[in-house]
Short mmCIF file of C-alpha atoms in Angstrom, two decimals:
data_model
loop_
_atom_site.label_atom_id
_atom_site.label_comp_id
_atom_site.label_asym_id
_atom_site.label_seq_id
_atom_site.Cartn_x
_atom_site.Cartn_y
_atom_site.Cartn_z
CA MET X 1 17.56 -5.91 -70.11
CA LYS X 2 14.46 -4.60 -68.23
CA LYS X 3 14.03 -8.04 -66.61
CA LEU X 4 17.64 -7.99 -65.42
CA ILE X 5 17.23 -4.50 -63.91
CA THR X 6 14.01 -5.58 -62.17
CA VAL X 7 15.65 -8.68 -60.67
CA THR X 8 18.63 -6.59 -59.51
CA ILE X 9 16.36 -4.05 -57.76
CA VAL X 10 14.35 -6.81 -56.08
CA MET X 11 17.56 -8.43 -54.81
CA MET X 12 18.78 -5.06 -53.51
CA PHE X 13 15.57 -4.50 -51.57
CA ALA X 14 15.69 -8.06 -50.23
CA GLY X 15 19.22 -7.44 -49.02
CA LEU X 16 18.17 -4.22 -47.33
CA SER X 17 15.28 -6.02 -45.66
CA LEU X 18 17.60 -8.69 -44.28
CA VAL X 19 19.96 -6.04 -42.95
CA ALA X 20 17.03 -4.19 -41.35
CA ALA X 21 15.72 -7.39 -39.79
CA GLY X 22 19.14 -8.19 -38.39
CA GLN X 23 19.45 -4.67 -37.00
CA GLN X 24 15.97 -4.97 -35.49
CA ASP X 25 16.95 -8.17 -33.66
CA THR X 26 20.12 -6.50 -32.44
CA ASN X 27 18.12 -3.53 -31.17
CA TYR X 28 15.72 -5.87 -29.40
CA GLU X 29 18.53 -7.67 -27.58
CA ARG X 30 20.03 -4.29 -26.69
CA GLY X 31 16.63 -3.27 -25.40
CA LEU X 32 16.58 -6.24 -23.05
CA ARG X 33 19.88 -5.10 -21.62
CA ASN X 34 19.45 -1.33 -21.64
CA GLY X 35 15.71 -0.76 -21.59
CA THR X 36 15.67 0.95 -25.01
CA GLY X 37 13.70 -1.44 -27.19
CA ARG X 38 10.25 -0.97 -28.73
CA GLY X 39 6.90 -0.35 -27.15
CA ALA X 40 5.94 0.01 -23.50
CA GLY X 41 8.02 -1.63 -20.85
CA MET X 42 9.32 -1.13 -17.34
CA ALA X 43 12.72 -0.04 -16.06
CA VAL X 44 14.35 -0.71 -12.76
CA PRO X 45 15.65 2.36 -10.88
CA GLY X 46 18.77 3.72 -12.54
CA ARG X 47 18.57 1.45 -15.57
CA GLY X 48 17.53 2.39 -19.07
CA ASN X 49 14.47 4.32 -20.19
CA GLY X 50 11.93 1.61 -19.67
CA PRO X 51 10.64 1.18 -23.25
CA GLY X 52 10.99 -2.21 -24.79
CA ARG X 53 8.69 -4.91 -26.08
CA ALA X 54 9.18 -8.49 -25.02
CA ALA X 55 8.68 -11.51 -27.23
CA ALA X 56 7.70 -15.02 -26.21
CA GLY X 57 7.79 -14.57 -22.48
CA GLY X 58 10.41 -11.82 -22.47
CA GLN X 59 10.25 -8.57 -20.57
CA GLY X 60 10.51 -5.17 -22.14
CA GLY X 61 12.50 -3.13 -19.66
CA SER X 62 15.87 -4.17 -18.43
CA TYR X 63 16.53 -5.29 -14.88
CA GLY X 64 20.25 -5.76 -15.41
CA PHE X 65 22.97 -4.68 -13.00
CA ASP X 66 23.91 -1.03 -13.22
CA SER X 67 26.43 0.51 -10.84
CA ARG X 68 24.72 3.91 -11.19
CA PHE X 69 21.90 2.78 -8.91
CA THR X 70 24.21 1.50 -6.18
CA ASP X 71 26.41 4.58 -6.57
CA ASP X 72 23.40 6.87 -6.12
CA LEU X 73 22.12 4.84 -3.19
CA LYS X 74 25.57 4.77 -1.62
CA SER X 75 25.67 8.56 -1.78
CA VAL X 76 22.22 8.83 -0.17
CA LEU X 77 23.13 6.34 2.58
CA ALA X 78 26.35 8.22 3.32
CA ASP X 79 24.31 11.36 4.05
CA ALA X 80 21.68 9.54 6.13
CA ASP X 81 21.62 9.57 9.91
CA THR X 82 23.01 6.45 11.51
CA GLY X 83 22.83 5.09 15.02
CA SER X 84 23.91 2.19 17.12
CA LEU X 85 22.95 -1.19 15.71
CA SER X 86 20.57 -3.36 17.71
CA GLN X 87 20.61 -7.15 17.57
CA GLN X 88 17.30 -7.11 15.68
CA GLU X 89 18.65 -4.65 13.12
CA ALA X 90 21.80 -6.71 12.60
CA GLU X 91 19.79 -9.91 12.17
CA GLY X 92 17.43 -8.12 9.79
CA LEU X 93 20.25 -6.93 7.52
CA LEU X 94 21.87 -10.35 7.42
CA PHE X 95 18.56 -12.06 6.69
CA MET X 96 17.63 -9.62 3.91
CA TRP X 97 21.00 -10.19 2.23
CA GLU X 98 20.29 -13.92 2.20
CA GLU X 99 16.72 -13.43 0.99
CA GLU X 100 17.91 -11.25 -1.91
CA LYS X 101 20.44 -13.98 -2.67
CA LEU X 102 17.69 -16.60 -2.64
CA ALA X 103 15.75 -14.57 -5.20
CA ARG X 104 18.84 -14.32 -7.42
CA ASP X 105 19.60 -18.04 -7.10
CA VAL X 106 16.05 -19.13 -7.93
CA TYR X 107 15.76 -16.78 -10.93
CA LEU X 108 19.06 -17.95 -12.39
CA GLU X 109 17.94 -21.57 -12.09
CA LEU X 110 14.55 -20.84 -13.66
CA TYR X 111 16.22 -18.92 -16.47
CA GLU X 112 18.33 -21.97 -17.22
CA THR X 113 15.16 -24.08 -17.23
CA TRP X 114 12.82 -21.86 -19.29
CA ASN X 115 15.15 -19.38 -21.02
CA LEU X 116 12.82 -16.47 -20.24
CA PRO X 117 14.67 -13.11 -20.23
CA VAL X 118 12.59 -11.85 -17.31
CA PHE X 119 14.37 -14.30 -14.99
CA ARG X 120 17.83 -13.40 -16.26
CA ASN X 121 17.20 -9.67 -16.02
CA ILE X 122 15.66 -9.69 -12.56
CA ALA X 123 18.38 -12.05 -11.30
CA MET X 124 20.90 -9.37 -12.25
CA SER X 125 18.84 -6.82 -10.35
CA GLU X 126 18.81 -9.09 -7.29
CA GLU X 127 22.60 -9.14 -7.47
CA GLN X 128 22.40 -5.36 -7.32
CA HIS X 129 20.14 -5.62 -4.26
CA MET X 130 22.68 -7.90 -2.59
CA GLU X 131 25.40 -5.35 -3.20
CA SER X 132 23.18 -2.62 -1.76
CA VAL X 133 22.61 -4.58 1.47
CA GLY X 134 26.30 -5.41 1.48
CA MET X 135 27.12 -1.70 1.69
CA LEU X 136 25.50 -1.47 5.12
CA LEU X 137 26.81 -4.85 6.23
CA ASP X 138 30.31 -3.54 5.56
CA ALA X 139 29.56 -0.18 7.17
CA TYR X 140 28.39 -1.87 10.37
CA GLY X 141 31.13 -4.50 10.34
CA LEU X 142 28.79 -7.42 9.75
CA GLU X 143 30.04 -10.48 7.86
CA LYS X 144 27.88 -11.85 5.06
CA ALA X 145 26.51 -15.30 5.78
CA GLY X 146 27.20 -18.38 3.67
CA THR X 147 29.62 -19.10 0.86
CA GLY X 148 27.79 -17.36 -1.96
CA ASP X 149 27.08 -20.69 -3.66
CA SER X 150 23.62 -21.11 -5.15
CA GLY X 151 21.09 -22.64 -2.74
CA VAL X 152 23.40 -22.33 0.28
CA TYR X 153 22.10 -20.23 3.20
CA GLU X 154 22.72 -19.86 6.91
CA ASP X 155 18.97 -19.64 7.54
CA SER X 156 17.53 -23.17 7.43
CA GLY X 157 14.11 -21.83 6.44
CA LEU X 158 15.59 -20.33 3.29
CA VAL X 159 17.28 -23.64 2.44
CA SER X 160 13.89 -25.40 2.51
CA LEU X 161 12.19 -22.54 0.68
CA TYR X 162 14.79 -22.61 -2.11
CA ALA X 163 14.23 -26.34 -2.72
CA ASP X 164 10.46 -25.91 -2.71
CA LEU X 165 10.48 -22.93 -5.09
CA ILE X 166 12.83 -24.64 -7.55
CA ALA X 167 10.63 -27.75 -7.62
CA ARG X 168 7.50 -25.70 -8.19
CA GLY X 169 9.13 -23.43 -10.74
CA LYS X 170 10.28 -26.31 -12.91
CA THR X 171 6.73 -27.66 -13.28
CA SER X 172 5.65 -25.20 -15.99
CA VAL X 173 6.31 -21.70 -17.30
CA VAL X 174 3.22 -20.39 -15.50
CA ASP X 175 4.33 -21.99 -12.24
CA ALA X 176 7.77 -20.45 -12.69
CA LEU X 177 6.23 -17.00 -13.10
CA LYS X 178 4.06 -17.62 -10.03
CA VAL X 179 7.23 -18.47 -8.09
CA GLY X 180 8.73 -15.16 -9.20
CA ALA X 181 5.65 -13.26 -8.03
CA LEU X 182 5.64 -15.17 -4.74
CA ILE X 183 9.28 -14.34 -4.04
CA GLU X 184 8.70 -10.62 -4.58
CA ASP X 185 5.49 -10.77 -2.53
CA LEU X 186 7.42 -12.36 0.35
CA ASP X 187 10.35 -10.00 -0.04
CA ILE X 188 8.12 -6.93 0.25
CA HIS X 189 6.43 -8.40 3.32
CA ASP X 190 9.72 -9.19 5.06
CA LEU X 191 11.11 -5.75 4.25
CA GLN X 192 7.99 -4.16 5.73
CA GLN X 193 8.48 -6.19 8.89
CA ASN X 194 12.15 -5.27 9.21
CA LEU X 195 11.42 -1.63 8.46
CA GLU X 196 9.30 -1.49 11.60
CA LEU X 197 12.21 -2.80 13.68
CA THR X 198 14.69 -0.03 12.89
CA ASP X 199 14.96 3.64 13.70
CA ASN X 200 18.23 4.11 11.79
CA ASP X 201 17.63 6.27 8.73
CA ASP X 202 20.28 4.54 6.62
CA ILE X 203 18.71 1.12 7.16
CA SER X 204 15.22 2.52 6.55
CA ILE X 205 16.30 4.13 3.27
CA LEU X 206 17.96 0.89 2.18
CA TYR X 207 14.80 -1.11 2.89
CA GLN X 208 12.63 1.49 1.15
CA ASN X 209 14.70 1.17 -2.03
CA LEU X 210 14.77 -2.63 -1.88
CA MET X 211 10.97 -2.62 -1.54
CA LYS X 212 10.65 -0.31 -4.49
CA GLY X 213 12.74 -2.69 -6.58
CA SER X 214 10.65 -5.65 -5.45
CA ARG X 215 7.45 -3.80 -6.33
CA ASN X 216 8.79 -3.25 -9.84
CA HIS X 217 9.76 -6.92 -10.10
CA LEU X 218 6.32 -7.99 -8.89
CA ARG X 219 4.67 -5.79 -11.51
CA SER X 220 6.83 -7.44 -14.14
CA PHE X 221 5.93 -10.99 -13.14
CA LEU X 222 2.24 -10.14 -12.91
CA ARG X 223 2.30 -8.66 -16.41
CA GLN X 224 3.81 -11.90 -17.64
CA LEU X 225 1.12 -13.91 -15.84
CA ASP X 226 -1.56 -11.63 -17.26
CA ARG X 227 -0.35 -12.53 -20.75
CA GLU X 228 -0.89 -16.16 -19.78
CA GLY X 229 -4.40 -15.37 -18.58
CA VAL X 230 -3.48 -16.02 -14.94
CA GLU X 231 -4.41 -13.73 -12.03
CA TYR X 232 -2.11 -13.70 -9.00
CA GLU X 233 -3.49 -13.38 -5.48
CA ALA X 234 -1.30 -11.86 -2.77
CA GLN X 235 0.08 -14.48 -0.39
CA TYR X 236 1.97 -12.30 2.12
CA ILE X 237 1.17 -8.63 1.50
CA SER X 238 -2.43 -7.48 1.76
CA PRO X 239 -4.71 -7.48 -1.32
CA GLU X 240 -5.15 -3.73 -0.79
CA TYR X 241 -1.41 -3.13 -0.91
CA LEU X 242 -1.09 -5.27 -4.04
CA GLU X 243 -3.82 -3.19 -5.66
CA ARG X 244 -1.94 -0.02 -4.72
CA ILE X 245 1.26 -1.42 -6.25
CA LEU X 246 -0.51 -2.25 -9.50
CA SER X 247 -2.09 1.20 -9.68
CA ILE X 248 1.40 2.57 -10.46
CA ASN X 249 3.16 1.59 -13.67
CA GLN X 250 6.70 1.81 -12.31
CA GLU X 251 8.92 3.52 -9.75
CA ASN X 252 12.25 4.98 -10.74
CA ALA X 253 14.26 7.45 -8.67
CA VAL X 254 16.21 6.51 -5.56
CA ILE X 255 14.07 7.01 -2.44
CA ARG X 256 15.68 9.44 0.00
CA ASP X 257 12.95 9.65 2.62
CA PRO X 258 13.24 7.01 5.40
CA ASP X 259 9.53 7.50 6.14
CA TYR X 260 8.39 7.11 2.52
CA MET X 261 4.94 5.59 2.06
CA LEU X 262 3.60 4.21 -1.22
#
């Protein structure tokens, strides 16, 4: 009789352990989506709380699409001063929409190749960036370039860059993560360049928030590379600016100042 009771208790505890393990896995997947997992992680502006621990190449915080960020940014842009649109400003907005699209397209392809959550999550964030640029394209009556299909761009340089990045990213997991870091490095650089070409507050605020998102993405990829024992060297931004980016763990709130400086 005692042996039967002992076996029954052991089986009950085993069952509870299995339930707990299943719940733990569910919480982890929820953490990838909502930024509420275990341990230290990073959240994109307007998404989750940031905690979350990644496994096997994952990423703690969530970079998924969240309309709250675009809603907040839309409200800020609506209150910002606008002006007439120069040819340079128009070209800059159209180019940045395509460059954000390139980032999304590459990350989706690399996620399919390596199944790393960091690529899936940041791809969703890039979709959010595209929508943010699209707000001003619509406001200024500019038509988005291309068909929206993956790897298709009006800018011939982006077409070549996409093919090169995909080829490099499919070589190895480390190379894929380097591609991610390179894209964000380039994105920050191009946003800095376009920021200098505008005196419209709404465009400046948009670029400031896109840069902030890219800085968070870059931090994420560099943390992944650090786990692989690989150090990334800045290719487009200055080493000093990269060091300044890495001195901050994350950036959250929507930037409202068109003259913001990190």
